[in-house]
CSV table of C-alpha atoms in Angstrom, one decimal:
chain,number,residue,atom,x,y,z
D,1,MET,CA,23.2,-27.3,31.9
D,2,THR,CA,23.6,-26.8,35.6
D,3,ASP,CA,21.0,-28.1,37.8
D,4,ASP,CA,20.1,-31.5,35.8
D,5,GLN,CA,17.4,-32.9,38.3
D,6,THR,CA,14.9,-30.0,37.4
D,7,PRO,CA,13.2,-30.6,33.9
D,8,PHE,CA,13.4,-27.6,32.0
D,9,LEU,CA,10.3,-29.1,30.4
D,10,ASP,CA,7.7,-31.2,32.3
D,11,ILE,CA,5.0,-32.8,30.9
D,12,ARG,CA,3.0,-34.5,33.7
D,13,ASN,CA,0.3,-37.5,33.0
D,14,ALA,CA,-0.8,-35.4,29.8
D,15,GLN,CA,-4.2,-37.1,28.6
D,16,LYS,CA,-6.1,-36.3,25.6
D,17,SER,CA,-9.0,-37.5,24.1
D,18,TYR,CA,-12.0,-36.9,21.7
D,19,GLY,CA,-14.9,-38.0,23.0
D,20,ASP,CA,-14.2,-41.7,24.0
D,21,LEU,CA,-11.0,-42.1,21.9
D,22,GLU,CA,-8.1,-41.3,24.1
D,23,VAL,CA,-5.4,-40.0,21.9
D,24,LEU,CA,-2.5,-39.6,25.0
D,25,LYS,CA,-2.5,-41.9,27.7
D,26,ASP,CA,-1.0,-41.1,30.6
D,27,ILE,CA,2.5,-40.0,29.5
D,28,SER,CA,4.9,-38.3,31.4
D,29,LEU,CA,8.2,-36.6,29.4
D,30,GLN,CA,10.8,-34.3,31.0
D,31,VAL,CA,13.5,-32.8,29.0
D,32,GLN,CA,16.9,-30.7,30.4
D,33,ARG,CA,18.0,-27.2,29.3
D,34,GLY,CA,19.8,-28.0,26.5
D,35,GLN,CA,18.7,-31.6,25.5
D,36,ILE,CA,16.9,-33.0,22.0
D,37,VAL,CA,14.3,-34.9,21.8
D,38,ALA,CA,12.9,-37.1,19.3
D,39,ILE,CA,9.6,-38.7,19.0
D,40,ILE,CA,8.8,-41.3,16.6
D,41,GLY,CA,6.2,-43.8,15.9
D,42,PRO,CA,3.3,-44.5,13.4
D,43,SER,CA,0.8,-41.6,11.9
D,44,GLY,CA,-1.8,-41.4,14.5
D,45,SER,CA,0.4,-42.7,17.6
D,46,GLY,CA,-0.1,-39.2,19.4
D,47,LYS,CA,3.3,-37.7,18.9
D,48,SER,CA,2.0,-34.6,17.2
D,49,THR,CA,-0.3,-34.1,19.7
D,50,LEU,CA,2.1,-34.3,22.6
D,51,LEU,CA,3.5,-32.3,20.5
D,52,ARG,CA,1.0,-29.5,20.0
D,53,ALA,CA,0.0,-29.5,23.6
D,54,ILE,CA,3.4,-28.6,24.4
D,55,ASN,CA,2.0,-24.6,23.3
D,56,ASP,CA,-1.6,-25.4,24.4
D,57,LEU,CA,-2.4,-25.3,20.9
D,58,ASP,CA,-4.2,-29.0,21.5
D,59,PRO,CA,-5.1,-28.9,25.2
D,60,LEU,CA,-4.6,-31.7,27.3
D,61,THR,CA,-8.0,-32.9,28.8
D,62,GLY,CA,-5.9,-33.6,32.0
D,63,GLY,CA,-2.5,-33.5,32.9
D,64,GLU,CA,-0.1,-30.3,33.4
D,65,VAL,CA,2.5,-29.1,30.9
D,66,TRP,CA,5.6,-26.9,32.8
D,67,LEU,CA,7.9,-24.5,31.8
D,68,GLU,CA,10.7,-24.2,34.3
D,69,ASP,CA,8.5,-23.0,37.1
D,70,MET,CA,5.6,-22.1,34.6
D,71,GLN,CA,2.7,-24.3,34.2
D,72,ILE,CA,2.0,-23.6,30.3
D,73,ASN,CA,-2.1,-25.1,30.5
D,74,LYS,CA,-3.4,-23.5,33.6
D,75,LYS,CA,-6.6,-23.4,33.6
D,76,LEU,CA,-7.9,-19.3,33.8
D,77,PRO,CA,-10.8,-17.3,32.7
D,78,HIS,CA,-10.9,-16.8,29.1
D,79,ARG,CA,-9.5,-13.1,29.4
D,80,GLN,CA,-6.5,-14.5,31.6
D,81,TYR,CA,-5.9,-17.4,30.1
D,82,GLU,CA,-5.2,-15.4,26.6
D,83,LYS,CA,-3.2,-13.1,28.0
D,84,HIS,CA,-1.1,-15.4,29.7
D,85,ILE,CA,-0.8,-18.3,26.9
D,86,ASN,CA,0.4,-15.3,24.4
D,87,GLN,CA,3.2,-14.4,27.1
D,88,VAL,CA,3.8,-18.5,27.1
D,89,ARG,CA,4.2,-18.9,23.3
D,90,GLN,CA,7.0,-16.0,23.1
D,91,ASN,CA,9.1,-18.4,24.7
D,92,ILE,CA,8.0,-21.7,22.8
D,93,GLY,CA,8.9,-21.2,19.0
D,94,MET,CA,7.5,-23.9,16.5
D,95,VAL,CA,7.9,-25.6,13.2
D,96,PHE,CA,5.7,-26.6,11.2
D,97,GLN,CA,5.6,-29.3,8.2
D,98,HIS,CA,3.1,-27.3,6.0
D,99,PHE,CA,5.7,-23.9,6.4
D,100,ASN,CA,2.6,-22.0,7.3
D,101,LEU,CA,4.7,-18.8,6.5
D,102,PHE,CA,2.6,-15.4,5.7
D,103,PRO,CA,2.2,-15.4,2.2
D,104,HIS,CA,1.2,-11.7,1.9
D,105,LEU,CA,4.1,-10.7,4.0
D,106,SER,CA,8.0,-10.7,2.7
D,107,VAL,CA,10.8,-13.5,4.0
D,108,ARG,CA,11.7,-10.4,6.2
D,109,GLY,CA,8.3,-8.9,7.0
D,110,ASN,CA,7.3,-12.9,8.2
D,111,VAL,CA,10.9,-13.0,10.4
D,112,THR,CA,10.1,-9.8,12.4
D,113,LEU,CA,6.2,-9.8,12.6
D,114,ALA,CA,6.0,-10.6,16.5
D,115,PRO,CA,8.9,-9.1,17.5
D,116,LYS,CA,7.5,-5.7,15.9
D,117,MET,CA,4.1,-6.0,17.5
D,118,LEU,CA,4.9,-7.8,21.1
D,119,LYS,CA,8.1,-6.9,21.9
D,120,GLY,CA,7.6,-3.1,20.3
D,121,LEU,CA,11.5,-3.5,18.4
D,122,SER,CA,12.5,-0.4,15.7
D,123,ASP,CA,12.7,-0.8,12.7
D,124,ALA,CA,15.8,-0.7,12.5
D,125,GLU,CA,16.6,-3.5,15.3
D,126,CYS,CA,13.9,-5.5,13.1
D,127,ASP,CA,15.8,-5.3,10.0
D,128,LYS,CA,19.0,-6.1,12.3
D,129,LEU,CA,17.3,-9.2,14.0
D,130,ALA,CA,15.6,-10.2,10.1
D,131,GLU,CA,19.3,-10.3,9.3
D,132,GLU,CA,20.4,-12.5,12.0
D,133,GLN,CA,18.4,-14.7,12.0
D,134,LEU,CA,18.4,-15.1,8.4
D,135,ASP,CA,22.1,-15.5,8.0
D,136,LYS,CA,21.6,-18.1,10.3
D,137,VAL,CA,19.3,-20.2,8.3
D,138,GLY,CA,21.2,-19.1,5.1
D,139,MET,CA,18.9,-16.9,3.5
D,140,LEU,CA,19.9,-13.5,4.3
D,141,ASP,CA,20.1,-13.4,0.4
D,142,ARG,CA,16.4,-14.1,0.2
D,143,ILE,CA,15.6,-11.1,2.5
D,144,ASP,CA,13.3,-9.2,-0.5
D,145,TYR,CA,11.6,-12.1,-1.6
D,146,TYR,CA,7.9,-13.7,-1.0
D,147,PRO,CA,6.8,-17.4,0.2
D,148,SER,CA,5.6,-18.1,-3.0
D,149,GLN,CA,8.9,-17.1,-5.0
D,150,LEU,CA,10.9,-19.5,-2.4
D,151,SER,CA,11.3,-23.8,-2.9
D,152,GLY,CA,9.7,-25.6,0.6
D,153,GLY,CA,13.3,-26.3,2.2
D,154,GLN,CA,13.4,-22.1,1.7
D,155,LYS,CA,10.1,-21.4,3.2
D,156,GLN,CA,10.9,-24.1,5.9
D,157,ARG,CA,14.1,-22.1,7.0
D,158,VAL,CA,12.5,-18.9,7.0
D,159,ALA,CA,10.3,-20.4,8.9
D,160,ILE,CA,13.1,-21.2,11.5
D,161,ALA,CA,14.2,-18.4,11.4
D,162,ARG,CA,10.8,-16.7,12.4
D,163,ALA,CA,10.3,-18.4,15.5
D,164,LEU,CA,14.1,-18.3,16.0
D,165,ALA,CA,13.7,-14.5,15.9
D,166,MET,CA,11.6,-14.5,19.4
D,167,LYS,CA,14.2,-16.0,20.9
D,168,PRO,CA,12.7,-19.0,22.0
D,169,LYS,CA,13.8,-21.2,24.8
D,170,VAL,CA,12.7,-24.4,23.1
D,171,MET,CA,11.6,-24.9,19.8
D,172,LEU,CA,9.1,-27.7,18.6
D,173,PHE,CA,9.3,-29.5,15.3
D,174,ASP,CA,6.2,-31.0,14.2
D,175,GLU,CA,8.0,-33.4,10.9
D,176,ALA,CA,9.3,-30.3,9.4
D,177,THR,CA,11.1,-31.8,6.8
D,178,SER,CA,8.3,-34.4,6.0
D,179,ALA,CA,6.4,-32.0,3.1
D,180,LEU,CA,9.7,-31.6,1.5
D,181,ASP,CA,11.2,-33.4,-1.8
D,182,PRO,CA,13.8,-36.3,-0.9
D,183,GLU,CA,16.9,-33.7,-2.2
D,184,LEU,CA,15.6,-30.8,-0.1
D,185,VAL,CA,15.3,-32.3,3.5
D,186,GLU,CA,18.8,-32.2,4.0
D,187,GLU,CA,18.9,-28.0,3.5
D,188,VAL,CA,16.9,-28.3,6.8
D,189,ASN,CA,18.0,-30.7,8.6
D,190,LEU,CA,21.4,-28.7,8.6
D,191,VAL,CA,19.7,-26.0,10.1
D,192,MET,CA,18.8,-28.3,12.6
D,193,LYS,CA,22.0,-29.4,13.3
D,194,LYS,CA,23.4,-26.4,14.0
D,195,LEU,CA,20.5,-24.9,16.2
D,196,ALA,CA,21.4,-28.7,18.4
D,197,GLU,CA,25.3,-27.4,18.0
D,198,GLU,CA,23.9,-24.4,19.8
D,199,HIS,CA,22.9,-26.2,22.7
D,200,MET,CA,18.8,-25.3,21.8
D,201,THR,CA,16.5,-27.3,23.8
D,202,MET,CA,14.3,-29.5,21.0
D,203,VAL,CA,11.7,-31.6,20.8
D,204,ILE,CA,11.5,-33.1,17.3
D,205,VAL,CA,9.1,-35.3,15.7
D,206,THR,CA,10.3,-36.9,12.9
D,207,HIS,CA,10.1,-39.6,10.4
D,208,GLU,CA,14.1,-39.1,9.6
D,209,MET,CA,15.8,-41.9,11.8
D,210,GLY,CA,19.0,-41.2,10.3
D,211,PHE,CA,18.3,-37.6,11.0
D,212,ALA,CA,17.2,-38.5,14.8
D,213,GLU,CA,20.2,-40.5,15.7
D,214,ALA,CA,22.9,-38.1,14.5
D,215,VAL,CA,21.2,-35.1,16.7
D,216,CYS,CA,19.4,-36.2,19.3
D,217,ASP,CA,20.3,-37.0,22.9
D,218,ARG,CA,16.5,-39.3,23.5
D,219,VAL,CA,14.4,-41.2,21.4
D,220,LEU,CA,10.4,-41.9,22.3
D,221,PHE,CA,8.6,-44.2,21.1
D,222,MET,CA,5.4,-43.7,20.9
D,223,ASP,CA,2.2,-46.0,19.7
D,224,GLN,CA,-1.1,-45.8,20.3
D,225,GLY,CA,-1.2,-42.8,22.9
D,226,VAL,CA,1.6,-44.5,24.9
D,227,VAL,CA,5.6,-43.6,25.5
D,228,VAL,CA,6.2,-47.9,24.3
D,229,GLU,CA,10.1,-47.4,25.0
D,230,GLU,CA,12.6,-43.9,25.4
D,231,GLY,CA,16.5,-44.3,25.8
D,232,PRO,CA,19.4,-43.1,23.8
D,233,PRO,CA,19.2,-43.5,19.9
D,234,SER,CA,21.9,-45.6,19.7
D,235,LYS,CA,19.9,-47.6,21.9
D,236,MET,CA,16.5,-47.1,20.0
D,237,PHE,CA,17.6,-47.6,16.7
D,238,ARG,CA,20.5,-50.5,16.6
D,239,ASN,CA,19.1,-52.6,19.8
D,240,PRO,CA,15.4,-51.7,21.3
D,241,ASP,CA,13.7,-54.0,23.6
D,242,ASN,CA,10.2,-53.5,23.0
D,243,GLU,CA,8.7,-55.7,19.6
D,244,ARG,CA,6.8,-53.0,18.6
D,245,THR,CA,9.7,-50.7,18.5
D,246,GLN,CA,11.7,-53.1,16.2
D,247,ASN,CA,8.1,-54.0,14.1
D,248,PHE,CA,8.2,-50.2,13.6
D,249,LEU,CA,11.6,-49.0,12.5
D,250,LYS,CA,11.6,-52.6,10.5
D,251,LYS,CA,9.2,-51.1,8.6
D,252,HIS,CA,10.2,-48.0,8.6
D,253,LEU,CA,14.0,-49.1,7.1
D,254,ALA,CA,12.4,-51.0,4.7
D,255,ASN,CA,10.1,-48.4,3.1
D,256,ALA,CA,13.4,-45.5,3.5
D,257,ASN,CA,15.6,-48.2,1.8
D,258,ARG,CA,13.1,-49.3,-1.0
M,1,MET,CA,-37.5,3.3,-32.8
M,2,ASP,CA,-37.9,7.2,-32.2
M,3,ILE,CA,-34.1,8.8,-31.5
M,4,ASP,CA,-35.1,12.1,-31.4
M,5,LEU,CA,-37.2,11.2,-28.6
M,6,MET,CA,-34.7,9.5,-27.1
M,7,MET,CA,-32.4,12.2,-27.4
M,8,ARG,CA,-35.0,14.6,-26.0
M,9,VAL,CA,-35.3,12.5,-22.8
M,10,TYR,CA,-31.6,11.7,-22.2
M,11,PRO,CA,-30.2,14.2,-19.8
M,12,PHE,CA,-33.1,13.4,-17.5
M,13,PHE,CA,-31.8,9.8,-17.8
M,14,LEU,CA,-28.6,11.4,-16.9
M,15,LYS,CA,-29.8,12.9,-14.1
M,16,ALA,CA,-31.7,9.6,-12.8
M,17,ALA,CA,-28.2,7.9,-13.1
M,18,TRP,CA,-26.6,10.1,-11.0
M,19,VAL,CA,-29.6,9.2,-8.2
M,20,THR,CA,-28.7,5.5,-9.1
M,21,VAL,CA,-25.2,6.0,-8.5
M,22,GLN,CA,-25.4,7.9,-5.3
M,23,LEU,CA,-28.0,4.9,-3.9
M,24,SER,CA,-26.1,2.2,-5.3
M,25,ILE,CA,-22.5,4.1,-3.3
M,26,TYR,CA,-24.8,5.0,0.0
M,27,THR,CA,-26.2,1.1,-0.1
M,28,ALA,CA,-22.4,-0.2,-1.1
M,29,ILE,CA,-21.3,1.2,2.1
M,30,LEU,CA,-24.0,0.8,4.7
M,31,GLY,CA,-23.9,-3.1,3.1
M,32,LEU,CA,-20.0,-3.5,3.7
M,33,ALA,CA,-20.5,-2.8,7.3
M,34,CYS,CA,-23.0,-4.4,8.2
M,35,GLY,CA,-21.4,-7.3,6.3
M,36,ALA,CA,-18.1,-6.7,7.9
M,37,LEU,CA,-20.6,-6.5,11.4
M,38,GLY,CA,-23.0,-9.5,10.9
M,39,ALA,CA,-19.3,-11.4,9.9
M,40,SER,CA,-17.7,-10.7,13.0
M,41,MET,CA,-21.1,-12.4,14.4
M,42,ARG,CA,-20.9,-15.5,12.6
M,43,LEU,CA,-17.1,-15.8,13.8
M,44,SER,CA,-17.4,-15.0,17.6
M,45,ARG,CA,-16.3,-16.8,20.7
M,46,LEU,CA,-19.8,-16.2,22.2
M,47,ALA,CA,-22.9,-18.2,20.9
M,48,VAL,CA,-25.6,-15.7,21.8
M,49,LEU,CA,-23.6,-13.3,19.0
M,50,ARG,CA,-22.8,-16.4,16.5
M,51,PHE,CA,-27.5,-17.0,17.0
M,52,LEU,CA,-28.1,-13.6,16.1
M,53,GLY,CA,-25.9,-13.0,13.0
M,54,ALA,CA,-27.5,-16.2,12.0
M,55,ALA,CA,-30.7,-14.7,12.8
M,56,TYR,CA,-30.0,-11.6,10.4
M,57,VAL,CA,-28.6,-13.3,7.8
M,58,SER,CA,-31.4,-16.3,7.0
M,59,VAL,CA,-34.2,-12.9,7.4
M,60,PHE,CA,-32.8,-10.6,5.2
M,61,ARG,CA,-31.8,-13.4,2.9
M,62,GLY,CA,-34.8,-15.3,2.8
M,63,THR,CA,-37.2,-12.9,2.3
M,64,PRO,CA,-38.1,-10.5,-0.8
M,65,ALA,CA,-35.9,-7.3,-1.0
M,66,LEU,CA,-39.2,-5.8,-2.1
M,67,ILE,CA,-41.3,-6.4,1.3
M,68,GLN,CA,-38.6,-5.0,3.6
M,69,LEU,CA,-38.2,-2.3,1.6
M,70,PHE,CA,-42.5,-1.7,1.7
M,71,ILE,CA,-42.2,-2.3,5.7
M,72,LEU,CA,-39.7,0.0,6.4
M,73,TYR,CA,-41.0,2.5,3.8
M,74,PHE,CA,-44.9,2.3,4.1
M,75,GLY,CA,-45.2,0.0,8.0
M,76,GLY,CA,-42.1,2.3,8.8
M,77,PRO,CA,-44.4,5.0,10.4
M,78,GLN,CA,-46.9,2.8,12.1
M,79,ILE,CA,-44.0,2.1,14.5
M,80,GLY,CA,-42.7,5.6,14.6
M,81,ILE,CA,-40.2,5.4,12.2
M,82,GLN,CA,-40.1,8.1,9.8
M,83,LEU,CA,-37.6,8.4,6.7
M,84,ASN,CA,-38.3,9.9,3.3
M,85,ALA,CA,-37.6,7.7,-0.2
M,86,PHE,CA,-34.5,8.1,-0.6
M,87,GLU,CA,-33.2,7.3,3.0
M,88,ALA,CA,-35.8,4.4,3.4
M,89,GLY,CA,-34.4,2.9,-0.3
M,90,VAL,CA,-30.5,3.0,1.3
M,91,ILE,CA,-31.0,1.5,4.2
M,92,GLY,CA,-33.4,-1.2,3.1
M,93,LEU,CA,-31.4,-2.1,0.8
M,94,GLY,CA,-28.4,-1.2,2.7
M,95,VAL,CA,-29.3,-4.2,5.1
M,96,ASN,CA,-30.6,-6.1,2.6
M,97,ILE,CA,-27.4,-6.7,0.4
M,98,GLY,CA,-25.4,-6.8,3.6
M,99,ALA,CA,-26.8,-10.0,5.0
M,100,TYR,CA,-25.3,-10.8,1.8
M,101,MET,CA,-21.7,-9.7,2.4
M,102,THR,CA,-21.7,-11.3,5.8
M,103,GLU,CA,-21.0,-14.3,4.0
M,104,THR,CA,-19.3,-13.7,1.5
M,105,ILE,CA,-16.8,-11.7,4.0
M,106,ARG,CA,-17.5,-15.2,6.4
M,107,GLY,CA,-16.5,-17.4,4.3
M,108,SER,CA,-13.3,-15.6,2.9
M,109,ILE,CA,-12.1,-15.2,6.4
M,110,ILE,CA,-12.9,-19.4,7.1
M,111,ALA,CA,-11.0,-19.8,3.9
M,112,ILE,CA,-7.5,-18.9,5.0
M,113,ASP,CA,-5.7,-22.2,6.2
M,114,LYS,CA,-5.7,-22.7,9.8
M,115,GLY,CA,-2.0,-23.4,9.7
M,116,GLN,CA,-1.9,-19.6,8.8
M,117,ARG,CA,-3.8,-18.9,12.4
M,118,GLU,CA,-1.4,-21.4,14.3
M,119,ALA,CA,1.9,-20.1,13.0
M,120,ALA,CA,0.4,-16.7,14.9
M,121,ARG,CA,-1.1,-18.1,18.0
M,122,THR,CA,1.9,-20.1,18.0
M,123,LEU,CA,4.4,-16.5,18.0
M,124,GLY,CA,2.4,-15.2,21.3
M,125,LEU,CA,0.2,-13.1,18.6
M,126,SER,CA,-3.9,-12.9,20.2
M,127,GLY,CA,-6.4,-13.6,18.7
M,128,TRP,CA,-7.2,-10.4,17.6
M,129,GLN,CA,-3.5,-9.8,16.3
M,130,ALA,CA,-3.9,-12.6,14.3
M,131,MET,CA,-7.0,-12.1,13.0
M,132,ARG,CA,-5.7,-8.7,12.0
M,133,LYS,CA,-2.3,-8.9,11.1
M,134,VAL,CA,-2.7,-12.2,9.1
M,135,ILE,CA,-5.9,-13.4,8.7
M,136,LEU,CA,-7.8,-10.3,7.5
M,137,PRO,CA,-4.9,-9.0,5.4
M,138,GLN,CA,-5.1,-12.3,3.2
M,139,ALA,CA,-8.7,-12.3,3.1
M,140,ALA,CA,-9.6,-9.3,2.1
M,141,ARG,CA,-7.8,-10.2,-1.1
M,142,LEU,CA,-9.8,-13.2,-1.7
M,143,MET,CA,-13.3,-11.4,-0.5
M,144,ILE,CA,-12.8,-8.4,-3.6
M,145,ARG,CA,-14.5,-10.6,-6.3
M,146,PRO,CA,-17.3,-11.9,-4.7
M,147,LEU,CA,-17.9,-8.6,-3.1
M,148,GLY,CA,-17.7,-7.3,-6.3
M,149,VAL,CA,-20.5,-9.8,-7.4
M,150,ASN,CA,-22.3,-7.9,-4.2
M,151,ILE,CA,-22.5,-5.0,-5.4
M,152,ASN,CA,-23.4,-5.9,-8.7
M,153,ALA,CA,-26.0,-7.1,-7.9
M,154,LEU,CA,-27.5,-4.5,-5.3
M,155,ILE,CA,-26.9,-1.6,-8.2
M,156,LYS,CA,-29.5,-4.1,-9.9
M,157,GLY,CA,-31.5,-3.9,-7.0
M,158,THR,CA,-31.6,-0.3,-6.2
M,159,ALA,CA,-34.2,-0.6,-9.0
M,160,LEU,CA,-36.5,-1.7,-6.5
M,161,VAL,CA,-36.9,1.7,-5.0
M,162,ALA,CA,-39.1,2.8,-8.0
M,163,ALA,CA,-41.3,1.1,-6.0
M,164,ILE,CA,-41.5,3.6,-3.3
M,165,SER,CA,-40.9,6.3,-5.9
M,166,VAL,CA,-37.1,7.2,-4.9
M,167,VAL,CA,-36.7,9.1,-8.9
M,168,GLU,CA,-34.1,6.8,-9.9
M,169,LEU,CA,-33.6,5.6,-13.5
M,170,THR,CA,-36.3,2.9,-13.0
M,171,TYR,CA,-38.7,5.3,-12.1
M,172,THR,CA,-38.0,7.7,-14.7
M,173,ALA,CA,-38.2,5.3,-17.3
M,174,GLN,CA,-41.5,4.2,-15.7
M,175,ARG,CA,-42.4,8.4,-15.8
M,176,TYR,CA,-41.7,8.9,-19.2
M,177,ILE,CA,-43.8,6.1,-20.3
M,178,GLY,CA,-46.6,7.6,-19.0
M,179,SER,CA,-46.4,10.7,-20.4
M,180,THR,CA,-44.7,9.0,-24.1
M,181,TYR,CA,-45.9,5.3,-24.4
M,182,LYS,CA,-42.6,4.6,-25.2
M,183,PRO,CA,-41.5,1.9,-23.1
M,184,PHE,CA,-39.6,0.3,-25.5
M,185,GLU,CA,-37.2,3.4,-25.8
M,186,MET,CA,-37.5,4.4,-21.9
M,187,PHE,CA,-36.5,0.9,-21.1
M,188,LEU,CA,-34.0,0.7,-23.1
M,189,LEU,CA,-32.2,4.2,-22.0
M,190,SER,CA,-32.5,3.3,-19.4
M,191,GLY,CA,-31.0,-0.3,-19.5
M,192,VAL,CA,-28.4,1.5,-21.3
M,193,LEU,CA,-27.1,3.5,-18.6
M,194,TYR,CA,-27.7,0.6,-16.1
M,195,MET,CA,-24.7,-1.2,-18.0
M,196,ILE,CA,-22.4,1.3,-18.1
M,197,ILE,CA,-22.9,1.8,-14.6
M,198,ILE,CA,-22.3,-1.9,-13.9
M,199,TYR,CA,-19.3,-2.3,-16.6
M,200,GLY,CA,-17.5,0.9,-14.7
M,201,THR,CA,-18.3,-1.0,-11.4
M,202,GLY,CA,-16.9,-4.4,-12.7
M,203,GLN,CA,-13.8,-2.8,-14.6
M,204,ALA,CA,-13.3,-1.2,-10.6
M,205,ILE,CA,-13.6,-4.4,-8.8
M,206,LYS,CA,-11.2,-5.5,-11.2
M,207,TRP,CA,-8.7,-3.0,-11.0
M,208,LEU,CA,-8.5,-3.6,-7.6
M,209,ASP,CA,-8.3,-7.7,-7.4
M,210,ARG,CA,-5.1,-6.9,-9.5
M,211,ARG,CA,-3.4,-4.2,-7.9
M,212,ALA,CA,-4.1,-6.9,-4.4
M,213,ARG,CA,-2.7,-9.9,-5.8
M,214,ILE,CA,-0.3,-11.6,-3.4
M,215,VAL,CA,3.1,-11.9,-5.9
């Protein structure tokens, strides 16, 4: 966090449309190293699309995404692009709503697949790496289990360990706790908090307002493809300026307390 | 029913069954190769290959296998393709069943949740690495049983090559009917042997499927 002037992750004028439907309308977002940004908003607001644009999983139709001094969504001929994007993605961890663990591999296999293939680690190094990362998410005792033998919360913690094993510079969370039973949300939140304490740079799409308020440095409220309002969580959750933000939070709180 | 006659001729039927088994094995191997190739064409990024794959499937599933066999065996020499009956049988049936296997393999691959591919690509794996290490190992398990159905069909389909006089089970039955005038006994004998072959294959497929199941 030495030079706060140059953003670590820089989204410039992101636009995305499917035919006539504009999903993202000229969105810019700068994230500093070590910062934790939450994106909230109603479904269909474009928050997941924005997140998935960061590693070019959903390529933008306009605008640029930069990580440090490297442009992520470069226009290149297919082969060169593939090479480039595979390199880039090694630096960006992603955690999905539905975990997407590889069911044919053990927990260990899930965590070590990419490091083994892409970084050429030996079996011994892989084992050490898997143990380290699984210990961090409290899943070391399940290292030789298969995904089908785990609960949702455990799966998501393994998925986080799998992403961390590539030693990413940024972690993206796409509604990481939305598919979990309520009593399993906390164990995943705790792992994410731990990452926050280690100053991992994170962009989090979430419906967990309490978590966002407790952990994040900044909150963006998106609706209909634009960032309606952004600010520190204290302001965003306690007294937002924009009426749409107020309405969204009101509805959300009403639902949460029901 | 003339049991005596059946006891006398059955060794010849066993020999013929062995031809049917060989025919089936070679055909299955060729069919799987065609199916793998066809499926990768159907799933290719390149439109030309996708078109060729689709054309292969619709031509070979859209015409009778017997006609395909006749074109190859009887029509082949006219355009310089000289094959003996067994070779023509294997190639004709193999390329035919390959069209069905193309769809089986393709179906199993696209049945894998797209989140699997996304997760792999997000970690930095290339498209091919994701296919090889994440998609195919899962799809392979899914395709065992439907490929078994294809193989079952191809074993029964080998009866067609009697029409180009390969001396397999069906042709042998026909030949012995010619000299004994006992179609019931002769066809029954070959039918029983077909059933044994198909039952055995079915058991092998089941065993494979059980073994491949994910915990």
